[in-house]
Short mmCIF file of C-alpha atoms in Angstrom, two decimals:
data_model
loop_
_atom_site.label_atom_id
_atom_site.label_comp_id
_atom_site.label_asym_id
_atom_site.label_seq_id
_atom_site.Cartn_x
_atom_site.Cartn_y
_atom_site.Cartn_z
CA ASP A 1 54.62 -191.49 90.92
CA LEU A 2 54.85 -187.73 91.31
CA ASP A 3 58.60 -187.50 92.15
CA GLN A 4 59.78 -190.40 89.84
CA ASP A 5 61.30 -192.40 92.64
CA GLY A 6 59.56 -195.62 91.73
CA ASP A 7 57.03 -195.36 94.62
CA LEU A 8 53.44 -194.07 94.08
CA GLU A 9 52.03 -191.20 95.97
CA ILE A 10 48.37 -190.85 97.17
CA LEU A 11 46.36 -187.71 96.57
CA VAL A 12 43.22 -187.33 98.69
CA SER A 13 40.56 -184.74 99.53
CA SER A 14 38.57 -184.48 102.80
CA LEU A 15 35.22 -182.97 103.86
CA ILE A 16 37.09 -180.52 106.23
CA GLY A 17 38.28 -178.81 103.11
CA GLU A 18 41.82 -180.04 102.56
CA VAL A 19 43.83 -181.69 99.79
CA THR A 20 46.78 -183.85 100.97
CA ILE A 21 49.49 -185.78 99.24
CA LEU A 22 51.01 -188.81 101.09
CA ASP A 23 53.83 -191.14 100.27
CA HIS A 24 53.46 -194.86 99.98
CA THR A 25 53.97 -195.33 103.69
CA GLY A 26 51.24 -192.88 104.59
CA ASN A 27 53.47 -189.96 105.60
CA VAL A 28 52.22 -186.47 104.52
CA ILE A 29 54.49 -184.81 101.88
CA ASP A 30 56.20 -181.54 102.69
CA GLY A 31 54.02 -178.55 101.67
CA TRP A 32 50.76 -180.42 102.28
CA PRO A 33 47.82 -180.35 103.18
CA GLN A 34 46.42 -177.35 101.27
CA ALA A 35 43.06 -175.67 102.07
CA THR A 36 40.03 -175.62 99.72
CA ALA A 37 36.55 -175.25 101.17
CA LEU A 38 34.37 -177.16 103.61
CA LEU A 39 32.47 -180.18 102.36
CA GLN A 40 35.13 -180.77 99.71
CA SER A 41 33.62 -183.76 97.79
CA THR A 42 35.74 -184.31 94.73
CA SER A 43 39.16 -185.97 94.23
CA PRO A 44 42.24 -183.94 93.08
CA ASN A 45 43.83 -184.55 89.71
CA VAL A 46 47.26 -184.02 88.17
CA GLY A 47 48.51 -182.57 84.95
CA ASP A 48 50.80 -179.97 83.48
CA ILE A 49 48.56 -176.87 83.08
CA ASP A 50 51.40 -174.37 82.27
CA GLY A 51 53.75 -176.37 80.02
CA ASP A 52 56.74 -176.31 82.30
CA GLY A 53 57.11 -180.11 82.13
CA LEU A 54 56.02 -180.56 85.70
CA LEU A 55 52.76 -181.93 87.06
CA ASP A 56 50.38 -179.64 88.91
CA VAL A 57 47.72 -180.60 91.41
CA VAL A 58 44.17 -179.34 90.57
CA VAL A 59 40.94 -179.70 92.36
CA GLY A 60 37.45 -178.05 92.32
CA ASP A 61 35.53 -177.21 95.50
CA ASN A 62 31.99 -176.91 96.80
CA THR A 63 31.98 -173.11 96.24
CA GLY A 64 32.84 -173.26 92.64
CA LYS A 65 36.57 -172.51 92.89
CA ILE A 66 39.30 -174.35 90.98
CA HIS A 67 42.48 -174.65 92.99
CA ALA A 68 45.99 -175.41 91.57
CA TRP A 69 49.29 -175.99 93.26
CA GLU A 70 52.89 -176.95 92.41
CA LEU A 71 53.86 -180.40 93.74
CA ASP A 72 55.48 -178.62 96.69
CA GLY A 73 52.18 -177.00 97.70
CA THR A 74 52.91 -173.58 96.19
CA VAL A 75 49.69 -171.93 94.82
CA LYS A 76 49.78 -171.54 91.10
CA ASP A 77 49.62 -167.94 89.78
CA GLY A 78 46.13 -166.89 89.06
CA PHE A 79 44.40 -169.51 91.21
CA PRO A 80 41.97 -170.20 92.57
CA ILE A 81 39.59 -169.56 89.65
CA GLN A 82 35.95 -168.89 90.37
CA LEU A 83 33.33 -170.57 88.25
CA GLU A 84 29.54 -170.54 88.32
CA GLY A 85 28.05 -173.33 90.42
CA THR A 86 29.39 -176.03 92.86
CA ILE A 87 32.02 -178.50 91.69
CA LYS A 88 31.19 -182.03 92.46
CA SER A 89 32.99 -183.69 89.52
CA VAL A 90 36.66 -184.33 89.16
CA VAL A 91 38.47 -181.67 87.16
CA ARG A 92 39.87 -183.25 84.02
CA LEU A 93 43.29 -182.13 82.81
CA VAL A 94 43.77 -183.11 79.23
CA ASP A 95 45.96 -181.68 76.39
CA PHE A 96 43.34 -181.32 73.69
CA ASP A 97 45.35 -179.41 71.09
CA ASN A 98 48.67 -181.17 71.40
CA ASP A 99 50.68 -178.15 72.69
CA SER A 100 52.02 -179.99 75.73
CA VAL A 101 49.76 -177.92 78.00
CA ALA A 102 46.69 -179.55 79.60
CA GLU A 103 43.32 -177.74 79.36
CA ILE A 104 40.99 -177.65 82.31
CA LEU A 105 37.68 -179.45 81.84
CA VAL A 106 34.97 -179.43 84.52
CA HIS A 107 31.25 -179.91 84.93
CA THR A 108 29.73 -177.52 87.53
CA GLY A 109 26.47 -177.39 89.50
CA ALA A 110 25.23 -174.57 87.28
CA SER A 111 24.79 -177.30 84.77
CA ARG A 112 27.62 -175.89 82.70
CA LEU A 113 30.57 -177.56 81.11
CA TYR A 114 33.73 -175.46 81.08
CA LEU A 115 36.85 -175.82 79.09
CA LEU A 116 39.55 -173.41 80.29
CA ASN A 117 43.22 -172.60 79.82
CA ALA A 118 45.52 -172.11 82.81
CA GLU A 119 44.74 -168.48 82.89
CA GLY A 120 41.12 -169.24 83.54
CA THR A 121 39.96 -168.06 80.18
CA SER A 122 37.25 -170.13 78.44
CA LEU A 123 38.27 -171.55 75.08
CA GLU A 124 36.16 -170.52 72.06
CA GLY A 125 32.84 -172.18 72.01
CA TRP A 126 32.81 -172.73 75.83
CA PRO A 127 31.30 -172.81 78.41
CA ILE A 128 28.30 -174.94 77.37
CA ASP A 129 24.95 -174.69 79.02
CA LEU A 130 23.74 -178.24 79.53
CA GLU A 131 20.30 -176.97 80.32
CA GLY A 132 19.76 -179.30 83.37
CA ASP A 133 18.61 -178.67 86.93
CA THR A 134 21.11 -176.74 89.01
CA ASP A 135 22.74 -177.88 92.26
CA SER A 136 20.41 -175.87 94.54
CA PHE A 137 20.77 -176.37 98.27
CA GLY A 138 23.00 -179.39 97.76
CA SER A 139 20.51 -181.30 95.54
CA TRP A 140 23.33 -182.86 93.56
CA LEU A 141 24.93 -185.91 95.32
CA ILE A 142 27.71 -185.89 92.84
CA ALA A 143 28.12 -184.71 89.29
CA SER A 144 29.06 -186.65 86.20
CA THR A 145 32.81 -186.28 85.60
CA PRO A 146 33.48 -185.64 81.81
CA THR A 147 35.02 -188.46 79.91
CA VAL A 148 37.44 -187.68 77.10
CA VAL A 149 37.53 -190.04 74.12
CA ASP A 150 38.72 -190.21 70.39
CA PHE A 151 35.76 -191.84 68.86
CA ASP A 152 37.24 -192.11 65.42
CA TYR A 153 40.93 -192.22 66.36
CA ASP A 154 41.74 -189.26 64.20
CA GLY A 155 43.57 -187.38 67.01
CA GLU A 156 40.62 -185.00 67.55
CA LEU A 157 39.13 -185.57 70.98
CA GLU A 158 35.46 -185.66 72.13
CA ILE A 159 33.92 -185.10 75.46
CA ILE A 160 31.05 -187.08 76.93
CA VAL A 161 29.18 -186.16 80.08
CA GLY A 162 25.99 -187.07 81.88
CA THR A 163 23.57 -184.24 82.94
CA THR A 164 20.67 -183.31 85.22
CA ALA A 165 18.74 -182.64 82.00
CA ASP A 166 18.18 -186.46 81.76
CA GLU A 167 20.66 -186.64 78.84
CA VAL A 168 24.06 -187.73 77.93
CA HIS A 169 25.87 -185.19 75.61
CA ALA A 170 29.01 -185.61 73.51
CA TYR A 171 30.94 -182.54 72.24
CA ASN A 172 33.82 -181.87 69.97
CA PHE A 173 36.84 -179.70 71.09
CA ASP A 174 35.25 -176.61 69.42
CA GLY A 175 32.06 -177.06 71.60
CA SER A 176 29.92 -178.36 68.74
CA ALA A 177 27.67 -181.44 69.39
CA VAL A 178 28.98 -184.69 68.11
CA GLU A 179 26.54 -185.95 65.42
CA GLY A 180 23.93 -188.25 67.04
CA TRP A 181 24.04 -186.64 70.48
CA PRO A 182 22.69 -185.80 72.98
CA ILE A 183 20.70 -188.98 73.95
CA ALA A 184 17.85 -188.88 76.43
CA THR A 185 17.39 -191.03 79.44
CA GLU A 186 14.41 -190.72 81.90
CA ASP A 187 16.21 -189.21 84.88
CA TRP A 188 19.43 -187.50 85.96
CA VAL A 189 22.69 -189.02 84.88
CA TYR A 190 24.95 -188.97 88.02
CA PRO A 191 27.52 -191.50 86.82
CA SER A 192 30.64 -190.73 84.89
CA ILE A 193 30.57 -192.20 81.44
CA SER A 194 32.57 -195.39 80.79
CA ALA A 195 33.85 -195.67 77.20
CA VAL A 196 35.05 -199.27 76.31
CA ASP A 197 35.01 -201.49 73.23
CA LEU A 198 32.48 -204.11 74.24
CA ASN A 199 32.02 -206.15 71.00
CA GLY A 200 35.55 -206.49 69.72
CA ASP A 201 35.24 -204.08 66.74
CA TYR A 202 37.80 -201.71 68.28
CA GLU A 203 35.14 -198.92 68.40
CA LEU A 204 34.19 -197.43 71.68
CA GLU A 205 30.81 -198.01 73.31
CA VAL A 206 29.36 -195.31 75.67
CA ILE A 207 28.13 -196.81 78.99
CA THR A 208 26.25 -195.37 81.91
CA GLY A 209 23.49 -195.70 84.41
CA SER A 210 20.86 -193.23 85.33
CA GLY A 211 18.46 -192.31 88.10
CA ASP A 212 15.82 -194.04 86.15
CA GLY A 213 17.30 -197.42 87.18
CA LYS A 214 18.54 -198.32 83.68
CA LEU A 215 21.86 -199.39 82.32
CA TYR A 216 22.48 -197.85 78.94
CA VAL A 217 25.02 -198.70 76.18
CA TRP A 218 25.24 -196.77 72.92
CA GLU A 219 27.47 -196.89 69.95
CA SER A 220 29.58 -193.86 69.31
CA ASN A 221 27.05 -192.66 66.76
CA GLY A 222 24.28 -192.62 69.53
CA SER A 223 22.40 -195.77 68.40
CA PRO A 224 21.71 -198.21 71.22
CA LEU A 225 23.78 -201.38 71.47
CA PRO A 226 21.57 -204.52 71.03
CA GLY A 227 20.43 -205.74 74.42
CA PHE A 228 20.32 -202.36 76.10
CA PRO A 229 19.07 -200.53 77.99
CA VAL A 230 18.66 -202.90 80.89
CA ASP A 231 16.11 -202.11 83.48
CA ILE A 232 17.69 -202.71 87.00
CA GLY A 233 14.89 -201.03 88.91
CA GLN A 234 16.95 -198.98 91.28
CA ALA A 235 18.66 -195.62 90.86
CA LEU A 236 22.27 -195.89 89.66
CA ILE A 237 24.63 -193.34 91.13
CA ALA A 238 27.92 -195.18 90.82
CA SER A 239 29.80 -195.37 87.60
CA VAL A 240 29.93 -198.68 85.59
CA ALA A 241 33.12 -200.76 85.83
CA VAL A 242 34.10 -202.81 82.73
CA ALA A 243 36.63 -205.57 82.43
CA ASP A 244 36.92 -209.20 81.41
CA ILE A 245 36.03 -210.78 84.79
CA ARG A 246 35.19 -214.22 83.34
CA ASP A 247 38.43 -214.57 81.26
CA ASP A 248 36.36 -215.18 78.16
CA SER A 249 37.97 -212.49 76.09
CA THR A 250 34.84 -210.32 76.29
CA PRO A 251 34.29 -207.50 78.80
CA GLU A 252 31.60 -207.70 81.39
CA LEU A 253 29.72 -204.67 82.98
CA VAL A 254 29.56 -204.33 86.73
CA VAL A 255 27.16 -201.78 88.25
CA ALA A 256 26.12 -201.04 91.82
CA ASP A 257 22.61 -199.57 92.56
CA PHE A 258 21.68 -197.11 95.35
CA SER A 259 20.05 -199.82 97.39
CA GLY A 260 23.28 -201.76 97.67
CA LYS A 261 22.80 -204.47 95.08
CA VAL A 262 25.71 -205.26 92.65
CA HIS A 263 24.87 -206.47 89.10
CA CYS A 264 26.98 -208.10 86.52
CA TYR A 265 26.06 -208.15 82.81
CA SER A 266 27.52 -209.60 79.73
CA ALA A 267 28.39 -207.27 76.77
CA SER A 268 25.02 -208.37 75.26
CA GLY A 269 23.04 -207.23 78.28
CA ALA A 270 22.39 -210.62 79.86
CA LEU A 271 22.53 -210.90 83.65
CA LEU A 272 25.35 -213.24 84.66
CA SER A 273 24.71 -216.36 86.73
CA GLY A 274 25.21 -215.70 90.48
CA TRP A 275 24.07 -212.07 90.31
CA PRO A 276 22.96 -209.67 91.70
CA GLN A 277 24.68 -209.77 95.04
CA GLU A 278 23.87 -207.36 97.85
CA ALA A 279 25.66 -205.32 100.48
CA ASP A 280 23.99 -204.58 103.85
CA SER A 281 23.56 -200.90 102.95
CA GLY A 282 23.57 -198.46 100.04
CA ILE A 283 26.43 -198.05 97.53
CA VAL A 284 27.49 -194.60 96.21
CA GLY A 285 31.12 -195.24 95.29
CA SER A 286 31.87 -197.14 92.07
CA PRO A 287 33.06 -200.84 92.03
CA ILE A 288 36.56 -201.62 90.92
CA LEU A 289 37.72 -204.89 89.25
CA ILE A 290 41.17 -206.21 90.36
CA ASP A 291 42.88 -209.47 91.36
CA VAL A 292 42.85 -209.26 95.12
CA ASN A 293 44.15 -212.74 95.95
CA GLY A 294 46.65 -213.58 93.28
CA ASP A 295 44.48 -216.25 91.61
CA GLY A 296 44.89 -214.66 88.23
CA ALA A 297 41.18 -213.66 88.01
CA LEU A 298 39.58 -210.29 88.54
CA GLU A 299 37.36 -209.83 91.59
CA ILE A 300 34.59 -207.24 92.09
CA VAL A 301 35.37 -204.80 94.88
CA ALA A 302 32.58 -202.46 96.07
CA PRO A 303 32.40 -199.88 98.87
CA SER A 304 29.34 -199.64 101.05
CA GLN A 305 27.69 -197.38 103.64
CA ASP A 306 27.76 -200.21 106.22
CA ASN A 307 31.51 -199.53 106.80
CA LYS A 308 32.64 -202.40 104.65
CA ILE A 309 34.23 -203.16 101.25
CA TYR A 310 32.66 -206.20 99.68
CA ILE A 311 34.71 -208.57 97.39
CA TRP A 312 33.09 -211.22 95.15
CA ASN A 313 34.36 -213.64 92.57
CA ALA A 314 32.93 -213.36 89.02
CA ASN A 315 30.46 -216.17 89.84
CA GLY A 316 29.04 -214.17 92.68
CA THR A 317 30.54 -216.07 95.56
CA ARG A 318 32.02 -213.97 98.35
CA VAL A 319 35.74 -213.72 98.87
CA THR A 320 35.99 -214.01 102.69
CA GLU A 321 39.69 -214.13 103.37
CA ILE A 322 40.03 -210.39 102.82
CA ASN A 323 37.64 -208.03 104.79
CA PRO A 324 38.42 -204.38 104.30
CA THR A 325 36.48 -202.33 106.88
CA ALA A 326 36.32 -198.91 108.46
CA THR A 327 34.42 -197.35 111.50
CA ASP A 328 32.14 -195.30 109.34
CA TRP A 329 30.57 -195.17 105.83
CA ILE A 330 32.87 -195.95 102.86
CA GLU A 331 31.40 -193.91 100.03
CA SER A 332 34.31 -192.97 97.76
CA THR A 333 35.62 -195.32 95.08
CA PRO A 334 38.60 -197.28 96.25
CA SER A 335 41.86 -197.54 94.29
CA ALA A 336 44.50 -200.20 93.80
CA GLY A 337 48.13 -200.04 92.72
CA ASP A 338 51.67 -201.10 93.51
CA LEU A 339 52.47 -198.37 95.92
CA ASP A 340 55.93 -199.43 96.88
CA GLY A 341 57.11 -201.14 93.71
CA ASN A 342 57.26 -204.58 95.19
CA GLY A 343 55.21 -206.08 92.33
CA MET A 344 52.16 -206.57 94.52
CA LEU A 345 49.00 -204.64 94.84
CA GLU A 346 47.76 -202.51 97.70
CA LEU A 347 44.09 -201.48 98.17
CA VAL A 348 43.57 -197.70 99.07
CA TYR A 349 40.29 -196.45 100.49
CA THR A 350 38.88 -193.69 102.73
CA SER A 351 35.94 -193.43 105.08
CA PHE A 352 33.80 -190.89 106.91
CA ASP A 353 35.86 -191.69 109.96
CA GLY A 354 38.45 -189.47 108.51
CA LYS A 355 41.02 -192.15 107.91
CA LEU A 356 43.02 -193.33 104.91
CA TYR A 357 43.45 -197.16 104.67
CA ILE A 358 46.11 -199.10 102.82
CA LEU A 359 45.62 -202.73 102.72
CA PRO A 360 48.25 -205.10 101.12
CA LEU A 361 46.88 -207.67 98.67
CA ASP A 362 48.21 -210.87 97.21
CA GLY A 363 47.36 -209.75 93.64
CA ASN A 364 50.22 -209.16 91.23
CA ALA A 365 50.73 -205.71 89.88
CA ASN A 366 50.99 -207.11 86.40
CA SER A 367 47.26 -207.87 86.49
CA LEU A 368 46.51 -204.15 86.27
CA ALA A 369 46.78 -204.18 82.44
CA GLY A 370 43.23 -205.63 82.04
CA ALA A 371 41.80 -204.44 85.36
CA TRP A 372 39.47 -201.49 86.31
CA SER A 373 41.56 -200.42 89.28
CA ALA A 374 40.14 -197.03 90.24
CA PHE A 375 37.45 -194.40 89.49
CA ARG A 376 36.89 -194.28 85.64
CA GLY A 377 39.25 -197.35 85.25
CA ASP A 378 42.23 -194.98 85.70
CA SER A 379 45.50 -196.93 86.27
CA GLY A 380 46.83 -194.16 88.47
CA GLU A 381 50.25 -194.37 86.74
CA LEU A 382 49.73 -191.67 84.24
CA SER A 383 48.41 -188.12 84.21
CA ASP A 384 44.84 -187.76 82.86
CA VAL A 385 44.29 -190.03 79.87
CA VAL A 386 42.05 -190.40 76.85
CA ALA A 387 39.62 -193.42 77.18
CA GLY A 388 40.46 -196.10 74.55
CA ASP A 389 43.70 -194.40 73.49
CA ARG A 390 45.85 -193.73 76.56
CA ASP A 391 49.00 -193.25 74.57
CA ARG A 392 47.39 -190.84 72.06
CA ASP A 393 48.83 -192.69 68.98
CA ARG A 394 45.51 -193.02 67.15
CA LEU A 395 45.59 -196.80 67.65
CA PRO A 396 42.91 -198.35 69.89
CA ASP A 397 44.41 -199.53 73.17
CA GLN A 398 42.51 -202.78 72.92
CA LEU A 399 44.02 -203.39 69.42
CA GLU A 400 47.51 -202.87 70.73
CA PHE A 401 46.93 -205.11 73.83
CA THR A 402 45.46 -207.81 71.50
CA MET A 403 48.26 -207.63 68.97
CA PHE A 404 51.31 -206.83 71.18
CA GLY A 405 50.27 -207.25 74.77
CA THR A 406 51.44 -203.62 75.49
CA LEU A 407 51.08 -200.12 74.49
CA ASP A 408 54.79 -199.69 73.73
CA GLU A 409 54.49 -200.29 69.93
CA SER A 410 54.20 -196.95 68.05
CA ALA A 411 51.58 -196.21 65.37
CA GLU A 412 54.43 -195.17 63.08
CA SER A 413 56.24 -198.43 63.64
CA ASP A 414 56.05 -201.37 61.11
CA SER A 415 55.73 -204.20 63.45
CA ASP A 416 55.54 -207.01 60.87
CA GLY A 417 58.09 -205.48 58.41
CA ASP A 418 55.76 -205.32 55.42
CA GLY A 419 56.54 -201.77 54.47
CA GLN A 420 53.30 -200.30 55.99
CA THR A 421 53.05 -198.55 59.40
CA ASN A 422 50.85 -199.94 62.15
CA LEU A 423 48.59 -196.97 61.66
CA ASN A 424 48.22 -197.60 57.96
CA GLU A 425 47.41 -201.27 58.60
CA TRP A 426 44.85 -200.32 61.20
CA THR A 427 43.23 -198.07 58.72
CA ALA A 428 43.27 -200.67 56.06
CA GLY A 429 42.09 -203.31 58.34
CA THR A 430 45.00 -205.71 57.85
CA ASP A 431 46.84 -207.66 60.58
CA LEU A 432 49.59 -205.62 62.22
CA THR A 433 51.61 -208.67 63.05
CA ASN A 434 51.32 -210.60 59.82
CA ALA A 435 53.42 -209.44 56.89
CA SER A 436 51.50 -211.58 54.41
CA ASP A 437 48.22 -209.93 55.27
CA ARG A 438 48.32 -206.93 52.89
CA PHE A 439 45.85 -204.72 51.16
CA GLU A 440 46.21 -205.66 47.52
CA VAL A 441 44.12 -204.73 44.43
CA ALA A 442 43.95 -206.97 41.35
CA LEU A 443 43.53 -205.08 37.93
CA ASP A 444 42.07 -206.78 34.91
CA ILE A 445 41.23 -205.47 31.45
CA GLN A 446 38.02 -207.04 30.04
CA THR A 447 36.45 -206.94 26.70
CA THR A 448 32.83 -205.87 26.62
CA ILE A 449 30.14 -205.38 23.84
CA ASP A 450 30.79 -201.63 23.99
CA GLY A 451 34.62 -201.90 24.15
CA HIS A 452 36.71 -202.40 27.24
CA GLN A 453 36.50 -202.11 30.98
CA LEU A 454 38.73 -202.27 33.99
CA LYS A 455 37.84 -204.70 36.71
CA PHE A 456 39.20 -203.90 40.23
CA THR A 457 39.16 -206.76 42.81
CA TRP A 458 40.09 -206.68 46.42
CA HIS A 459 39.09 -208.11 49.78
CA GLY A 460 37.10 -205.47 51.68
CA ARG A 461 37.27 -205.21 55.41
CA ALA A 462 34.40 -204.47 57.70
CA ASN A 463 33.76 -200.86 58.58
CA ARG A 464 36.03 -199.54 55.86
CA SER A 465 35.25 -197.45 52.75
CA TYR A 466 37.22 -197.39 49.53
CA GLN A 467 37.62 -194.78 46.86
CA ILE A 468 39.22 -195.63 43.48
CA MET A 469 41.30 -192.64 42.23
CA SER A 470 42.65 -192.23 38.65
CA SER A 471 45.23 -189.97 37.03
CA SER A 472 46.80 -189.70 33.52
CA GLU A 473 50.14 -188.66 34.91
CA LEU A 474 52.06 -189.21 38.16
CA SER A 475 52.69 -185.51 38.91
CA LYS A 476 51.54 -182.81 41.36
CA GLU A 477 50.12 -180.94 38.44
CA ASN A 478 47.76 -183.82 37.52
CA ALA A 479 46.01 -184.64 40.80
CA ALA A 480 44.22 -187.99 40.90
CA GLN A 481 40.37 -187.80 40.54
CA PRO A 482 37.75 -189.94 42.14
CA LEU A 483 36.50 -192.70 39.93
CA GLY A 484 32.84 -193.29 40.87
CA ASP A 485 31.41 -193.19 44.36
CA PRO A 486 33.00 -194.53 47.56
CA ILE A 487 32.41 -198.20 48.32
CA SER A 488 31.56 -199.00 51.88
CA CYS A 489 31.85 -202.40 53.60
CA ASP A 490 29.70 -203.39 56.60
CA SER A 491 31.44 -206.81 56.78
CA ASP A 492 34.46 -208.60 55.33
CA GLU A 493 33.65 -209.35 51.63
CA LEU A 494 35.07 -209.55 48.14
CA ILE A 495 34.79 -206.25 46.29
CA GLU A 496 34.53 -206.04 42.57
CA ALA A 497 34.34 -202.64 40.85
CA PHE A 498 34.27 -201.76 37.07
CA SER A 499 35.13 -198.70 34.95
CA SER A 500 34.96 -198.35 31.18
CA ILE A 501 38.22 -197.42 29.45
CA SER A 502 39.55 -196.52 26.00
CA LEU A 503 42.64 -198.36 24.94
CA GLU A 504 43.63 -195.32 22.89
CA ASN A 505 44.79 -193.75 26.21
CA ARG A 506 48.46 -194.85 26.40
CA ARG A 507 48.48 -195.03 30.09
CA CYS A 508 46.50 -194.32 33.26
CA PHE A 509 47.47 -194.68 36.90
CA TYR A 510 45.04 -195.95 39.67
CA HIS A 511 45.18 -196.15 43.46
CA VAL A 512 42.61 -196.94 46.04
CA VAL A 513 42.24 -194.81 49.15
CA VAL A 514 41.10 -196.79 52.22
CA ASP A 515 39.43 -195.10 55.16
CA ARG A 516 37.61 -196.14 58.29
CA ASP A 517 33.86 -195.54 58.34
#
């Protein structure tokens, strides 16, 4: 909703070298289209790149230029910016340093990853040479669009990208590699990385396919998730869509291969009954997962080079009452949203026939909360977002949806009124909605052969570490000191810790610092 009128706008690129903005009825907005370069193959994006509080439209083109415009089509000062290599990935616009100005992140055909400010200046530590094969003579079909995450929910963002060096890389904001990365595959990684909590631990898993025909899933530390990789046997160009399509409170993975088969897997890597299903031609665009018919369940929607969009139920049966078609290939990923604010979804897609299609659906717009409604799962309602923490409050989105059904609760709120913020409770591993679930430590003085000892007892939570601290005085001048080594918990368990004491000391103060591993 670029003009905040309650109706959504549509941004689209075309191979003739234009970017256009249309309103929800299909009319072109004043000031558009704007020219880029022939064979424009990536979608535009929006973000505030100059800090004026207004969204800007940014896109990369096939000659390596980044273009930027105001919403009225006025060219932004200093643009276009020339980079090395073609641009076949979407330009990401994310505020990495919390200064209300979005940085420009892009993967180019020179096998380089750029992070720029609005003046076109690379940030310190950038660009990064990904050491992959370059896009020579159009050898790249597409490029992996970088995915921005916050692996440890500390407010410091990480960047994940697939490469033509047969690797998936992860970088910190300063350009240093995230520990445990890169990870090797056996071929180019065309798809953009999906980052989703698959196993309910509120930690992001990293999901992608590769030209080697395998579906990979790794933990954030780079270790493979049990059950993966899965060998599909056909090159994977499309990105993986992830949502709970079986309504079993666990996400499923949907991936289309280059031959036109669509596969659905459980979060443990098992092929679901009824799959794979097959289109009559190849698939390059990514599937989306939405409720097309208002039955309350998510369907699989996949574009194909046979001029059709296929729709299947979660069990693999075909949805036949809706038949989106075009008069030429449909290669780009479709999108779904409530364009006109009537509470119902519309399906938006484009084709090589040069047309933009809008198809009304019977699905309710409220179903988008758990859907995968566009490329990279983007809801289309916000400017560029961080995977897993769209509201940037250091609480996992999945935790907020599970606890509150919405992202509206703040990390600094105390939702259960127990005196601890939601962020503190998430860190401690306690229930944000249950005031009686508190982190408490029992302290007991025990007599031993050698004198006396303190016994500390508490209920440890999985993936948390605990450090006992002690101090003789409660003052800034007498800082608390660690008492022994940190204690880590791999699972929920009762923790008992001991420390010898002398009763001649009139007093001593203790506290336990909890952190997430």
